[in-house]
Amino acid sequence: MGFKVDDLGKSMVKFTIEVAADEFEKAMEKAYQKNKNKLSVQGFRKGKAPRSVVEKMYGPGVFYEDAANEIMPEAYEKTAEESGLDIVSRPEIDIVQIEKGKEFIFTATVAVKPEVTLGSYKGVQIEKPEVSVSDEEIATELNRVREQNARIITVEDRPAADGDEVVIDFDGYVDGTPFAGGKGEDYKLVLGSHSFIDTFEEQLVGKSIGEDVDVNVTFPAEYHAPELAGKPALFKVKMKGITAKELPELDDEFAVDVSEFDTLAEYKEDIRKNLLERKEKEAKYAKEDAVVEKIIEGSSMEIPDAMVDTQTRQMAEEYAQRLQMQGLNLEQYFKFTGMNANSFMENLKPQALKRIQCRLVLEAVVKAENIEVSEEELDKEYETMAQNYRMEKEKLTELINEKEREQIKMDIAVQKAVDLVRDAAEEK
């Protein structure tokens, strides 16, 4: 096997890979063995017809596709490794020559890591963030805890009010006809939560248990169901129940119930302390983002589209995995948001570009500062990873290959670069 590399410019290269004819013949034979039981040849039982007979009947190219798919992944991986290039995209494959008895030739076009001309990265000037905790923020946190500890009471002596949870039956109609998904029984709805369309919830405020209510609404123009988008609808609603939250009094007894403190004043002070710590951490991350953004602005790099596309696909896969952990999939997400696969990917592209820019300039800082990672630092990272994966560190390290080990070291070095540029920044 041999290959040549053509520089296409803009951090793109094209490999032309040649696989020897005898190697391609082996792949052809493997493809025949894989498919022979699926092919019918007159005069032979399935799987018994010689390959020459099958090729004569179906044509010489009958096994080309499977043979190519058999041989290309390994040939490409070997080429990529031997080239020594830092490839940052999936390959775009084109077959140049595929013919029995001849070399198999294909091309793989890929993006390689672009060069970065690093601008100023020490002493970058950024706005100094203000970190403080207001009395209003403490009150908001106290109300959140009160909500969590509220007692639910049944309401029978008054109409529904904003914030109440009502139990309703409903039937929806568009143009006098029921529509799919427009019916519900014993449905629980918090008034004021804006979980229903238009003014649905507002029209139930002031209604009492047992009342029949005609609710008139209009579906949004961008509603996910095209047959309902922009149309007026009538919901016939039956009020069946009302419950309300009874919040605990904000006093020392409340503090004792929800915290380790004896007085409300002590509890408030602890809330202030925790909010301040959280804000300081957020300010630290915001400072890092601002500094790196300034470094990107002062640096130059030419990022190929293929690199952005690969990063975008990776981010989409990560997002799909997070949705799956919540019991959802991308199709359901698209339905809820009115997006489709194309608009979803387009929305991710600016984030993908920013992630690439951040990584490239920080790796450039690592190189410029000759930042190294000690074995002790690497071992500490292994311990953290082992705890996250709930496995023994020794078992984890056995599973990590050399390429992954170098990637982990670079991740540590990049974080050290973040610390360096953040601490060297000047706040004004």
XYZ file of C-alpha atoms in Angstrom, residues 4-396:
393
model
C 0.682 10.598 -1.578
C -0.456 13.837 0.050
C -1.629 16.930 -1.802
C -1.903 20.241 0.059
C -5.196 21.844 -0.965
C -4.630 25.014 1.067
C -6.737 26.403 3.914
C -5.647 23.510 6.166
C -7.094 20.865 3.816
C -5.141 17.914 2.393
C -6.007 15.070 0.064
C -4.569 11.590 0.445
C -4.438 9.449 -2.694
C -4.217 5.889 -1.418
C -3.263 2.891 -3.552
C -3.998 -0.654 -2.376
C -2.179 -3.455 -4.153
C -4.173 -5.605 -6.576
C -3.574 -8.773 -4.543
C -4.899 -7.063 -1.387
C -7.977 -5.923 -3.281
C -8.431 -9.471 -4.568
C -8.453 -10.741 -0.973
C -11.167 -8.203 -0.145
C -13.149 -9.343 -3.202
C -12.941 -12.950 -2.048
C -14.061 -11.955 1.437
C -17.009 -10.075 -0.067
C -17.918 -13.184 -2.096
C -17.818 -15.408 0.997
C -19.992 -12.908 2.847
C -22.667 -12.658 0.142
C -22.660 -16.018 -1.661
C -25.555 -17.423 0.375
C -27.732 -14.469 -0.627
C -27.290 -14.911 -4.405
C -29.354 -17.222 -6.600
C -27.629 -18.803 -9.620
C -29.527 -21.178 -11.860
C -28.179 -24.720 -11.633
C -26.568 -24.193 -8.214
C -27.846 -24.367 -4.677
C -27.544 -21.082 -2.782
C -23.972 -20.527 -1.679
C -22.530 -23.222 -3.967
C -22.006 -21.248 -7.163
C -18.314 -20.469 -7.833
C -17.345 -16.848 -7.661
C -16.460 -16.744 -11.371
C -19.960 -17.930 -12.258
C -21.564 -15.368 -9.930
C -19.459 -12.550 -11.427
C -20.315 -13.676 -14.956
C -24.038 -13.668 -14.154
C -24.240 -10.485 -12.042
C -21.333 -8.589 -13.540
C -17.731 -8.087 -12.354
C -18.771 -5.255 -10.044
C -21.146 -7.343 -7.937
C -18.654 -7.437 -5.029
C -16.947 -4.066 -5.552
C -18.893 -2.119 -2.934
C -18.418 -4.651 -0.135
C -14.754 -5.135 -1.080
C -14.164 -1.365 -0.998
C -15.927 -1.027 2.368
C -13.808 -3.883 3.676
C -10.499 -2.388 2.646
C -10.899 1.411 2.953
C -11.197 1.912 6.764
C -7.954 0.085 7.565
C -6.122 1.609 4.592
C -7.211 5.108 5.589
C -6.321 4.628 9.277
C -2.868 3.338 8.350
C -2.326 6.258 5.971
C -3.482 8.813 8.533
C -1.103 7.388 11.133
C 1.889 7.149 8.790
C 1.348 10.698 7.495
C 2.008 12.161 10.936
C -0.556 14.887 10.249
C -2.902 16.140 12.952
C -6.245 15.330 11.274
C -9.265 17.162 12.682
C -12.165 16.060 10.472
C -13.812 12.981 9.139
C -12.523 11.945 5.706
C -14.457 12.687 2.531
C -13.944 9.583 0.393
C -13.910 9.292 -3.409
C -13.071 6.144 -5.362
C -10.666 6.765 -8.245
C -10.109 3.232 -9.546
C -11.889 0.012 -8.744
C -11.399 -2.860 -11.162
C -10.696 -6.548 -10.829
C -6.987 -7.338 -11.205
C -5.858 -3.731 -10.728
C -4.777 -1.562 -7.807
C -7.647 -0.121 -5.802
C -7.229 3.653 -5.629
C -9.248 6.099 -3.565
C -8.846 9.585 -2.137
C -9.549 10.854 1.375
C -9.888 14.626 1.819
C -9.454 15.828 5.395
C -8.864 18.946 7.442
C -5.658 19.246 9.441
C -5.129 21.356 12.526
C -4.568 24.935 11.343
C -1.592 27.025 12.320
C -2.300 29.742 14.882
C -0.537 33.082 14.895
C -0.857 33.902 18.565
C -1.419 37.500 19.555
C -0.903 39.024 22.996
C -2.031 36.640 25.731
C -0.466 38.053 28.899
C -1.813 41.188 30.518
C -5.045 41.114 28.538
C -7.360 43.897 29.759
C -10.939 42.983 30.688
C -13.776 44.545 32.652
C -13.675 43.689 36.353
C -16.854 41.840 37.318
C -18.791 43.069 40.333
C -19.471 40.283 42.828
C -22.029 41.019 45.518
C -25.213 39.581 46.997
C -28.287 41.744 47.424
C -31.075 41.427 49.993
C -33.452 40.722 47.095
C -31.396 37.704 46.048
C -31.476 36.354 49.592
C -35.248 36.865 49.673
C -35.584 35.015 46.363
C -33.638 32.068 47.749
C -35.735 32.052 50.925
C -38.930 32.032 48.853
C -37.599 29.141 46.802
C -37.026 27.123 49.974
C -40.463 28.123 51.271
C -41.996 26.872 48.010
C -40.190 23.560 48.455
C -41.602 23.247 51.968
C -45.098 24.470 51.192
C -48.153 22.531 52.329
C -50.695 21.646 49.645
C -54.258 22.382 50.696
C -57.535 21.648 48.958
C -59.536 24.760 48.039
C -63.322 24.555 48.148
C -64.464 27.966 49.404
C -63.187 30.253 46.626
C -62.601 30.403 42.863
C -59.234 29.519 41.316
C -56.482 32.139 41.594
C -53.184 32.678 39.836
C -50.655 30.158 41.210
C -53.282 27.539 42.090
C -53.149 24.069 40.602
C -56.430 23.063 38.995
C -57.683 19.665 37.883
C -59.618 19.857 34.616
C -61.183 17.849 31.826
C -61.029 19.466 28.406
C -62.031 18.919 24.784
C -60.493 21.026 22.023
C -62.129 21.991 18.733
C -60.883 23.749 15.594
C -63.559 24.819 13.131
C -66.049 22.900 15.269
C -64.149 19.599 14.882
C -62.156 17.771 17.605
C -58.435 17.535 16.850
C -55.744 15.016 17.801
C -54.219 15.723 21.208
C -56.970 18.165 22.136
C -58.605 16.018 24.810
C -57.571 15.519 28.430
C -59.034 14.115 31.631
C -58.031 14.865 35.237
C -55.296 17.093 33.872
C -53.317 19.052 36.461
C -52.425 22.601 35.435
C -50.724 25.359 37.440
C -52.348 28.670 36.567
C -49.723 31.211 35.589
C -47.167 28.573 34.566
C -47.718 29.429 30.871
C -47.519 25.750 29.970
C -50.693 26.012 27.833
C -51.030 28.135 24.711
C -52.140 31.749 24.520
C -54.493 32.895 27.338
C -55.797 29.446 28.248
C -54.731 29.646 31.900
C -55.834 33.240 32.435
C -59.386 32.309 31.396
C -59.606 29.780 34.243
C -58.725 32.331 36.933
C -61.865 33.189 38.907
C -63.655 29.957 37.975
C -64.998 27.588 40.634
C -65.182 23.820 41.036
C -68.002 22.372 38.938
C -68.070 25.220 36.400
C -68.045 24.578 32.662
C -65.818 27.098 30.893
C -65.464 27.905 27.202
C -61.842 28.857 26.615
C -61.031 30.593 23.330
C -57.397 30.669 22.197
C -55.303 30.908 19.035
C -52.464 28.529 18.245
C -49.090 30.215 17.557
C -48.192 30.740 13.905
C -45.039 28.631 14.417
C -46.854 25.791 16.231
C -45.218 22.389 15.631
C -48.425 20.856 14.221
C -48.928 22.604 10.835
C -52.636 21.772 10.701
C -53.190 23.828 13.892
C -50.675 26.644 13.404
C -52.258 30.088 13.577
C -55.798 28.771 13.953
C -58.392 29.777 16.595
C -59.570 26.975 18.871
C -62.311 26.412 21.441
C -61.682 24.316 24.536
C -64.643 23.144 26.594
C -63.261 22.858 30.105
C -64.719 21.276 33.244
C -63.301 22.574 36.559
C -62.930 19.532 38.835
C -60.551 20.567 41.611
C -58.382 23.339 43.023
C -55.349 23.103 45.279
C -53.100 25.850 46.620
C -49.720 26.088 48.309
C -49.619 27.294 51.903
C -46.166 28.729 52.529
C -44.540 28.425 55.971
C -43.970 31.565 58.012
C -40.543 33.124 57.588
C -39.278 32.921 61.194
C -36.782 31.129 63.454
C -38.936 27.990 63.471
C -38.717 27.875 59.687
C -34.894 28.186 59.870
C -34.716 25.286 62.330
C -36.893 23.111 60.073
C -34.942 23.674 56.857
C -31.358 24.227 58.014
C -28.782 23.544 60.710
C -29.257 27.012 62.209
C -31.304 28.116 65.210
C -32.304 31.543 63.939
C -33.503 33.058 60.696
C -30.703 35.637 60.868
C -28.038 32.896 60.945
C -29.744 31.091 58.077
C -29.842 34.280 55.991
C -26.143 34.839 56.594
C -25.371 31.302 55.415
C -27.433 31.898 52.277
C -25.479 35.091 51.634
C -22.195 33.211 52.044
C -23.225 30.394 49.666
C -24.565 32.816 47.051
C -21.329 34.811 47.226
C -19.215 31.681 46.763
C -21.303 30.661 43.757
C -21.048 34.136 42.224
C -17.280 34.231 42.759
C -16.975 30.908 40.954
C -19.184 32.182 38.123
C -17.086 35.362 37.961
C -13.937 33.258 37.683
C -15.342 31.360 34.708
C -16.636 34.583 33.163
C -13.175 36.105 33.504
C -11.612 33.087 31.819
C -14.105 33.322 28.948
C -13.475 37.046 28.538
C -9.694 36.622 28.522
C -9.757 33.787 25.985
C -12.164 35.783 23.815
C -9.685 38.695 23.806
C -6.842 36.344 22.880
C -8.896 34.939 19.992
C -9.584 38.483 18.754
C -5.865 39.227 18.723
C -4.825 35.961 17.065
C -5.246 34.706 13.519
C -6.130 31.221 12.260
C -7.861 29.815 9.210
C -10.332 27.169 10.315
C -11.545 24.814 7.556
C -15.270 24.186 7.199
C -14.720 20.423 7.509
C -13.276 20.934 10.993
C -16.314 22.973 12.032
C -18.660 20.355 10.561
C -16.940 17.568 12.497
C -17.093 19.544 15.746
C -20.766 20.364 15.096
C -21.628 16.684 14.618
C -19.774 15.812 17.815
C -21.695 18.458 19.773
C -24.977 17.187 18.302
C -24.130 13.670 19.463
C -23.293 14.977 22.941
C -26.614 16.847 23.059
C -28.504 13.728 21.961
C -26.841 11.751 24.762
C -27.876 14.354 27.346
C -31.450 14.247 26.057
C -31.410 10.469 26.283
C -30.457 10.718 29.965
C -33.650 12.771 30.416
C -35.746 10.169 28.602
C -36.001 12.158 25.354
C -34.629 11.866 21.833
C -33.829 14.387 19.130
C -37.071 13.747 17.237
C -39.090 14.670 20.349
C -36.873 17.714 20.920
C -37.483 18.878 17.353
C -41.230 18.468 17.861
C -41.200 20.550 21.050
C -38.996 23.314 19.618
C -40.273 23.415 16.041
C -36.719 22.807 14.772
C -35.478 20.208 12.309
C -32.126 18.467 11.876
C -30.767 21.167 9.543
C -31.738 24.154 11.704
C -30.464 22.323 14.799
C -27.043 21.795 13.220
C -26.903 25.387 11.934
C -27.618 26.678 15.449
C -24.730 24.608 16.795
C -22.161 25.816 14.255
C -21.269 29.160 15.953
C -20.723 27.295 19.233
C -18.622 24.690 17.440
C -16.470 27.406 15.857
C -15.979 29.112 19.231
C -15.000 25.821 20.878
C -12.406 25.196 18.158
C -10.981 28.738 18.415
C -10.673 28.476 22.204
C -8.887 25.158 22.026
C -6.488 26.261 19.291
C -5.345 29.467 20.993
C -4.946 27.704 24.348
C -2.895 24.927 22.758
C -0.812 27.698 21.158
C -0.253 29.177 24.653
C 0.795 25.724 25.891
C 3.381 25.599 23.099
C 4.549 29.196 23.551
C 4.992 28.770 27.312
C 6.354 25.224 27.012
C 3.779 24.069 29.581
C 4.431 20.531 30.732
C 2.384 18.037 32.742
C 4.033 16.017 35.489
C 3.327 12.364 36.207
C 1.870 13.458 39.551
C -0.612 15.760 37.796
C -1.531 12.995 35.351
C -1.999 10.511 38.184
C -4.266 12.956 40.035
C -6.391 13.303 36.891
C -6.645 9.519 36.659
C -7.923 9.436 40.250
C -10.607 12.012 39.423
C -11.636 10.105 36.298
C -11.794 6.840 38.232
C -14.077 8.408 40.826
C -16.343 9.817 38.098
C -16.544 6.467 36.334
C -16.825 4.578 39.652
C -14.001 2.200 38.891
C -10.535 1.405 40.236
C -7.772 3.689 39.017
C -5.561 0.748 38.038
C -8.327 -0.715 35.882
C -8.929 2.670 34.277
